[in-house]
CSV table of C-alpha atoms in Angstrom, one decimal:
chain,number,residue,atom,x,y,z
A,1,MET,CA,30.4,-2.1,-21.5
A,2,GLU,CA,29.5,1.4,-20.3
A,3,LEU,CA,26.2,3.2,-20.0
A,4,ARG,CA,27.1,5.3,-23.1
A,5,HIS,CA,27.1,2.0,-25.2
A,6,LEU,CA,23.6,1.3,-24.0
A,7,ARG,CA,22.4,4.9,-24.8
A,8,TYR,CA,23.9,4.7,-28.3
A,9,PHE,CA,22.4,1.3,-28.9
A,10,VAL,CA,18.9,2.5,-27.8
A,11,ALA,CA,19.1,5.6,-29.9
A,12,VAL,CA,20.0,3.6,-33.1
A,13,ALA,CA,17.3,1.0,-32.3
A,14,GLU,CA,14.6,3.7,-31.9
A,15,GLU,CA,15.7,5.8,-34.9
A,16,GLN,CA,16.4,2.8,-37.1
A,17,ASN,CA,19.0,4.9,-38.8
A,18,VAL,CA,22.6,5.7,-37.7
A,19,THR,CA,22.6,9.2,-39.1
A,20,ARG,CA,19.5,10.3,-37.3
A,21,ALA,CA,20.7,8.6,-34.1
A,22,ALA,CA,24.0,10.5,-34.3
A,23,ALA,CA,22.1,13.8,-34.7
A,24,ARG,CA,19.9,13.0,-31.7
A,25,LEU,CA,22.9,12.1,-29.6
A,26,ARG,CA,25.0,15.1,-31.0
A,27,VAL,CA,27.9,12.9,-31.9
A,28,SER,CA,29.4,12.2,-35.3
A,29,GLN,CA,28.4,9.1,-37.2
A,30,PRO,CA,31.7,7.2,-37.4
A,31,PRO,CA,32.3,7.0,-33.6
A,32,LEU,CA,28.7,6.0,-33.1
A,33,SER,CA,29.0,3.1,-35.6
A,34,ARG,CA,32.2,2.1,-34.0
A,35,GLN,CA,30.7,2.0,-30.5
A,36,ILE,CA,27.8,-0.2,-31.7
A,37,ARG,CA,30.3,-2.6,-33.3
A,38,ASP,CA,32.3,-2.7,-30.1
A,39,LEU,CA,29.1,-3.5,-28.2
A,40,GLU,CA,28.3,-6.4,-30.6
A,41,GLU,CA,31.8,-7.8,-30.3
A,42,GLU,CA,31.6,-7.7,-26.5
A,43,LEU,CA,28.2,-9.4,-26.5
A,44,GLY,CA,29.2,-11.9,-29.2
A,45,VAL,CA,26.0,-11.4,-31.2
A,46,GLU,CA,24.7,-9.1,-34.0
A,47,LEU,CA,22.2,-6.6,-32.7
A,48,PHE,CA,21.3,-5.1,-36.1
A,49,ARG,CA,20.7,-6.1,-39.7
A,50,ARG,CA,22.2,-3.4,-41.8
A,51,THR,CA,21.3,-2.0,-45.2
A,52,ALA,CA,22.6,1.0,-47.1
A,53,LYS,CA,19.9,3.3,-45.7
A,54,SER,CA,18.7,1.8,-42.4
A,55,VAL,CA,19.2,-0.7,-39.7
A,56,ALA,CA,16.8,-3.2,-38.2
A,57,LEU,CA,17.0,-5.1,-34.9
A,58,THR,CA,17.8,-8.8,-34.9
A,59,GLU,CA,15.9,-11.1,-32.5
A,60,ALA,CA,18.8,-10.8,-30.1
A,61,GLY,CA,18.7,-7.0,-30.6
A,62,LYS,CA,15.0,-6.9,-29.7
A,63,LEU,CA,15.7,-8.7,-26.5
A,64,PHE,CA,18.7,-6.6,-25.6
A,65,LEU,CA,16.7,-3.4,-26.3
A,66,ASN,CA,14.3,-4.2,-23.4
A,67,GLU,CA,17.2,-4.9,-21.1
A,68,ALA,CA,19.1,-1.8,-22.1
A,69,ARG,CA,16.1,0.4,-21.5
A,70,ALA,CA,15.6,-1.1,-18.0
A,71,VAL,CA,19.3,-0.6,-17.1
A,72,LEU,CA,19.2,3.1,-18.2
A,73,LEU,CA,15.9,3.7,-16.4
A,74,ARG,CA,17.4,2.2,-13.2
A,75,ALA,CA,20.5,4.4,-13.6
A,76,GLU,CA,18.3,7.6,-14.1
A,77,THR,CA,16.2,6.7,-11.0
A,78,ALA,CA,19.4,6.3,-8.9
A,79,VAL,CA,20.6,9.7,-10.1
A,80,ARG,CA,17.3,11.4,-9.3
A,81,THR,CA,17.2,9.7,-5.8
A,82,VAL,CA,20.6,10.9,-4.9
A,83,ARG,CA,20.0,14.4,-6.1
A,84,ALA,CA,16.7,14.6,-4.2
A,85,LEU,CA,18.4,13.5,-1.1
A,86,ALA,CA,21.1,16.2,-1.5
A,87,GLU,CA,18.4,18.8,-2.0
A,88,GLY,CA,16.6,17.7,1.2
A,89,ASP,CA,13.8,15.7,-0.4
A,90,ARG,CA,14.1,12.1,0.8
A,91,GLY,CA,11.3,10.6,-1.3
A,92,ARG,CA,7.7,9.7,-0.4
A,93,LEU,CA,5.8,7.2,1.6
A,94,ARG,CA,2.2,6.1,0.7
A,95,VAL,CA,0.3,4.8,3.7
A,96,GLY,CA,-3.1,3.1,3.6
A,97,TYR,CA,-5.1,3.0,6.8
A,98,ALA,CA,-8.4,1.9,8.3
A,99,PRO,CA,-9.7,5.0,10.1
A,100,SER,CA,-11.7,3.2,12.8
A,101,LEU,CA,-8.7,1.3,14.0
A,102,SER,CA,-5.8,3.7,13.4
A,103,ALA,CA,-7.3,7.0,14.7
A,104,GLU,CA,-5.2,6.8,17.9
A,105,LEU,CA,-2.0,5.2,16.6
A,106,LEU,CA,-1.5,7.0,13.2
A,107,PRO,CA,-1.1,10.6,14.5
A,108,ARG,CA,1.5,9.5,17.0
A,109,ALA,CA,3.4,7.5,14.4
A,110,LEU,CA,3.4,10.5,12.0
A,111,ARG,CA,4.9,12.7,14.6
A,112,ALA,CA,7.6,10.2,15.4
A,113,PHE,CA,8.3,9.6,11.7
A,114,GLU,CA,8.7,13.3,11.0
A,115,ALA,CA,11.3,13.6,13.7
A,116,ALA,CA,13.2,10.5,12.5
A,117,ALA,CA,12.9,11.1,8.7
A,118,PRO,CA,12.5,14.8,7.9
A,119,GLY,CA,12.0,15.5,4.2
A,120,VAL,CA,10.0,12.4,3.4
A,121,ARG,CA,6.6,13.3,1.9
A,122,VAL,CA,3.8,11.1,3.4
A,123,ALA,CA,0.6,10.5,1.5
A,124,LEU,CA,-2.3,9.1,3.5
A,125,HIS,CA,-5.0,7.0,1.9
A,126,ASP,CA,-8.3,6.2,3.7
A,127,LEU,CA,-8.9,2.6,2.4
A,128,SER,CA,-11.0,-0.5,3.2
A,129,SER,CA,-9.2,-3.7,4.1
A,130,GLU,CA,-9.8,-5.1,0.6
A,131,GLU,CA,-8.4,-1.9,-1.0
A,132,CYS,CA,-5.3,-2.0,1.2
A,133,MET,CA,-4.6,-5.5,-0.1
A,134,GLN,CA,-5.2,-4.6,-3.7
A,135,LYS,CA,-3.0,-1.5,-3.6
A,136,LEU,CA,-0.2,-3.2,-1.8
A,137,ALA,CA,-0.2,-6.0,-4.4
A,138,ALA,CA,-0.1,-3.4,-7.1
A,139,ARG,CA,2.6,-1.4,-5.3
A,140,LYS,CA,0.4,1.7,-5.2
A,141,ILE,CA,1.0,2.0,-1.4
A,142,ASP,CA,4.0,1.2,0.6
A,143,LEU,CA,2.4,0.2,3.9
A,144,ALA,CA,-1.1,-0.4,5.3
A,145,LEU,CA,-2.5,-0.2,8.8
A,146,THR,CA,-5.2,-2.8,9.0
A,147,VAL,CA,-6.3,-6.0,10.7
A,148,ARG,CA,-4.5,-9.2,9.9
A,149,PRO,CA,-5.7,-10.7,6.6
A,150,GLY,CA,-6.3,-14.3,6.0
A,151,ALA,CA,-3.3,-16.5,5.5
A,152,ALA,CA,-4.1,-17.0,1.9
A,153,CYS,CA,-3.8,-13.3,1.3
A,154,LEU,CA,-0.4,-12.9,2.8
A,155,SER,CA,1.6,-14.2,-0.1
A,156,GLY,CA,4.4,-11.6,-0.7
A,157,LEU,CA,3.3,-9.6,2.3
A,158,ALA,CA,4.4,-9.3,5.9
A,159,PHE,CA,2.1,-8.5,8.8
A,160,GLU,CA,3.3,-7.2,12.2
A,161,LYS,CA,0.9,-6.8,15.0
A,162,LEU,CA,1.1,-3.4,16.8
A,163,VAL,CA,-1.7,-3.0,19.3
A,164,SER,CA,-5.0,-4.7,20.3
A,165,TYR,CA,-8.2,-3.0,21.2
A,166,PRO,CA,-11.0,-4.4,23.4
A,167,LEU,CA,-14.4,-4.9,21.8
A,168,CYS,CA,-17.4,-2.6,22.5
A,169,CYS,CA,-21.0,-2.3,21.5
A,170,ALA,CA,-21.7,1.1,20.0
A,171,LEU,CA,-25.2,2.4,20.8
A,172,ALA,CA,-27.2,5.6,20.6
A,173,ALA,CA,-27.3,7.5,23.9
A,174,GLY,CA,-31.0,6.8,24.5
A,175,HIS,CA,-30.7,3.0,23.9
A,176,PRO,CA,-32.0,0.9,26.8
A,177,LEU,CA,-28.6,-1.0,26.9
A,178,ALA,CA,-26.5,2.2,26.8
A,179,ALA,CA,-26.4,2.6,30.6
A,180,LYS,CA,-24.9,-0.9,31.2
A,181,ARG,CA,-21.4,-1.1,32.5
A,182,SER,CA,-20.7,-4.0,30.2
A,183,LEU,CA,-22.6,-6.4,27.9
A,184,ARG,CA,-22.4,-10.0,26.9
A,185,ILE,CA,-22.8,-10.8,23.2
A,186,GLU,CA,-25.9,-12.9,23.9
A,187,GLN,CA,-27.6,-9.7,25.2
A,188,LEU,CA,-27.5,-8.4,21.6
A,189,LYS,CA,-29.3,-11.3,20.0
A,190,ALA,CA,-32.4,-9.2,19.2
A,191,GLU,CA,-30.5,-6.1,18.0
A,192,LYS,CA,-30.3,-4.8,14.5
A,193,PHE,CA,-26.6,-4.5,13.5
A,194,ILE,CA,-25.0,-1.7,11.7
A,195,VAL,CA,-22.0,-3.1,9.8
A,196,TYR,CA,-19.3,-2.2,7.4
A,197,ALA,CA,-19.8,-3.1,3.7
A,198,ARG,CA,-19.2,-6.8,3.1
A,199,ASP,CA,-17.3,-6.3,-0.2
A,200,ASP,CA,-14.9,-3.9,1.4
A,201,TYR,CA,-14.5,-5.5,4.8
A,202,PRO,CA,-14.9,-9.3,4.4
A,203,GLU,CA,-12.7,-10.0,7.5
A,204,TYR,CA,-15.1,-7.9,9.6
A,205,HIS,CA,-18.1,-10.0,8.5
A,206,ALA,CA,-16.3,-13.3,9.1
A,207,TRP,CA,-15.2,-12.1,12.6
A,208,LEU,CA,-18.7,-10.8,13.5
A,209,GLY,CA,-20.4,-14.0,12.4
A,210,LYS,CA,-17.9,-16.0,14.4
A,211,LEU,CA,-18.5,-13.8,17.5
A,212,CYS,CA,-22.3,-14.1,17.4
A,213,ARG,CA,-22.2,-17.8,16.7
A,214,THR,CA,-20.4,-18.3,20.1
A,215,ALA,CA,-23.7,-17.1,21.6
A,216,GLY,CA,-25.9,-19.3,19.3
A,217,PHE,CA,-27.2,-16.7,16.9
A,218,GLU,CA,-26.5,-15.1,13.5
A,219,PRO,CA,-26.1,-11.3,13.4
A,220,ARG,CA,-29.0,-9.5,11.8
A,221,ALA,CA,-27.2,-6.9,9.7
A,222,THR,CA,-29.8,-4.3,8.5
A,223,GLU,CA,-27.5,-1.6,7.1
A,224,GLU,CA,-24.1,-1.5,5.6
A,225,TYR,CA,-21.7,1.4,5.3
A,226,ASP,CA,-18.5,1.8,3.4
A,227,GLY,CA,-16.8,3.9,6.1
A,228,VAL,CA,-16.7,4.6,9.8
A,229,SER,CA,-18.4,8.1,9.5
A,230,GLY,CA,-21.5,6.5,8.1
A,231,LEU,CA,-21.5,3.8,10.7
A,232,ILE,CA,-21.2,6.3,13.6
A,233,ALA,CA,-24.0,8.5,12.1
A,234,ALA,CA,-26.3,5.5,11.8
A,235,VAL,CA,-25.7,4.4,15.4
A,236,GLU,CA,-26.1,7.9,16.7
A,237,ALA,CA,-29.5,8.1,14.9
A,238,GLY,CA,-30.6,4.9,16.7
A,239,ARG,CA,-30.8,2.8,13.6
A,240,GLY,CA,-29.0,-0.1,15.3
A,241,ALA,CA,-26.0,-1.4,17.3
A,242,ALA,CA,-22.5,-1.9,16.0
A,243,ILE,CA,-19.7,-4.1,17.3
A,244,VAL,CA,-16.6,-2.1,17.1
A,245,THR,CA,-13.2,-1.7,18.9
A,246,SER,CA,-12.6,0.9,21.6
A,247,SER,CA,-10.4,2.8,19.2
A,248,ILE,CA,-13.5,4.3,17.6
A,249,ARG,CA,-13.8,6.7,20.5
A,250,HIS,CA,-11.1,8.9,19.0
A,251,LEU,CA,-13.5,9.5,16.0
A,252,ALA,CA,-17.0,9.4,17.6
A,253,GLY,CA,-16.3,11.3,20.9
A,254,PRO,CA,-19.5,11.7,22.9
A,255,ARG,CA,-21.8,11.2,20.0
A,256,ILE,CA,-22.4,7.5,20.8
A,257,LYS,CA,-22.1,5.3,23.8
A,258,LEU,CA,-19.4,2.6,23.8
A,259,VAL,CA,-20.2,-0.2,26.2
A,260,PRO,CA,-17.4,-2.8,26.9
A,261,LEU,CA,-18.3,-6.2,25.5
A,262,THR,CA,-17.3,-9.4,27.2
A,263,SER,CA,-16.3,-11.8,24.4
A,264,PRO,CA,-14.8,-15.3,24.0
A,265,LEU,CA,-12.8,-14.0,21.1
A,266,ALA,CA,-9.5,-12.2,21.4
A,267,PRO,CA,-9.4,-8.4,21.1
A,268,LEU,CA,-9.1,-7.1,17.5
A,269,ALA,CA,-5.5,-6.4,16.6
A,270,LEU,CA,-4.2,-3.6,14.4
A,271,GLY,CA,-1.0,-4.2,12.5
A,272,ALA,CA,1.2,-3.0,9.7
A,273,LEU,CA,1.1,-4.8,6.4
A,274,THR,CA,4.1,-4.3,4.0
A,275,PRO,CA,5.3,-5.9,0.8
A,276,ARG,CA,8.4,-8.1,0.9
A,277,PRO,CA,10.8,-6.5,0.7
A,278,ALA,CA,9.6,-3.3,2.3
A,279,SER,CA,11.1,0.1,1.1
A,280,ALA,CA,13.5,1.9,3.4
A,281,ASN,CA,10.9,4.6,4.1
A,282,ALA,CA,8.3,1.9,4.9
A,283,GLN,CA,10.8,0.3,7.4
A,284,ALA,CA,11.4,3.6,9.0
A,285,PHE,CA,7.7,4.3,9.4
A,286,LEU,CA,7.2,0.8,10.8
A,287,ALA,CA,9.8,1.7,13.5
A,288,ALA,CA,7.8,4.9,14.2
A,289,LEU,CA,4.6,2.8,14.5
A,290,ARG,CA,6.3,0.5,17.0
A,291,GLN,CA,7.3,3.5,19.1
A,292,ALA,CA,3.8,4.9,19.0
A,293,ALA,CA,2.3,1.5,19.9
A,294,ARG,CA,4.4,1.4,23.1
A,295,ALA,CA,2.7,4.6,24.2
A,296,VAL,CA,-0.9,3.4,23.6
């Protein structure tokens, strides 16, 4: 069986007429009919019910049509990939990332990846942790930079820890606690908390609740934001305090004060989340991330 047998079969199946299929393929009708017969003999089944004017797929033919299309599509993809490589285009990589955690690591990794894999087009997607999970599951991104998801969410995915960041309390410059060299979580019991949106960052809310409960209180979240820019602006305006990681300094600069927080919980870890199996480009980018993490 050769690819031409599959192409001939698909054409006849779609046209439901050997004459029209022959015209579409630019071959004469007798050789086309002979190739279809050869294919049926090799498979040991009839693929078509024939009449004087048309042909119709048998049940076996309907099943084989799906398989034949899949094989032809895979062959076409392989050809395009090889041609793209020969022309200097080595494909694409789609990366989801949480800005507040990856602001330091991502630029370094991109530089390392460009040096190691020139020609690969990288598309960056600013996503919440929930969006990262959804798009990885749907294969709409190839890799995500995010916190470790819960064990129940890791089916079909692999997580590799890259770097940990210590916890800080983000405060407006004029806040009474902003001049402290460090803070304990119990000192924030009376504060209003600025937080990320619960629907988009459920792990953050679970982690924040656990942190505050170690000091005997529940966090009083007064405002939610769907991104780090809104959270920084709200803190800068004095609308509340936010528990964040030290990595946020790469985005906020001097606009807010980051006071180190002594915490019974481990520092928050940033890692790479990939499907199983990961694409070749995702594996190459993961190597660049490891290289970048060593320099942090």
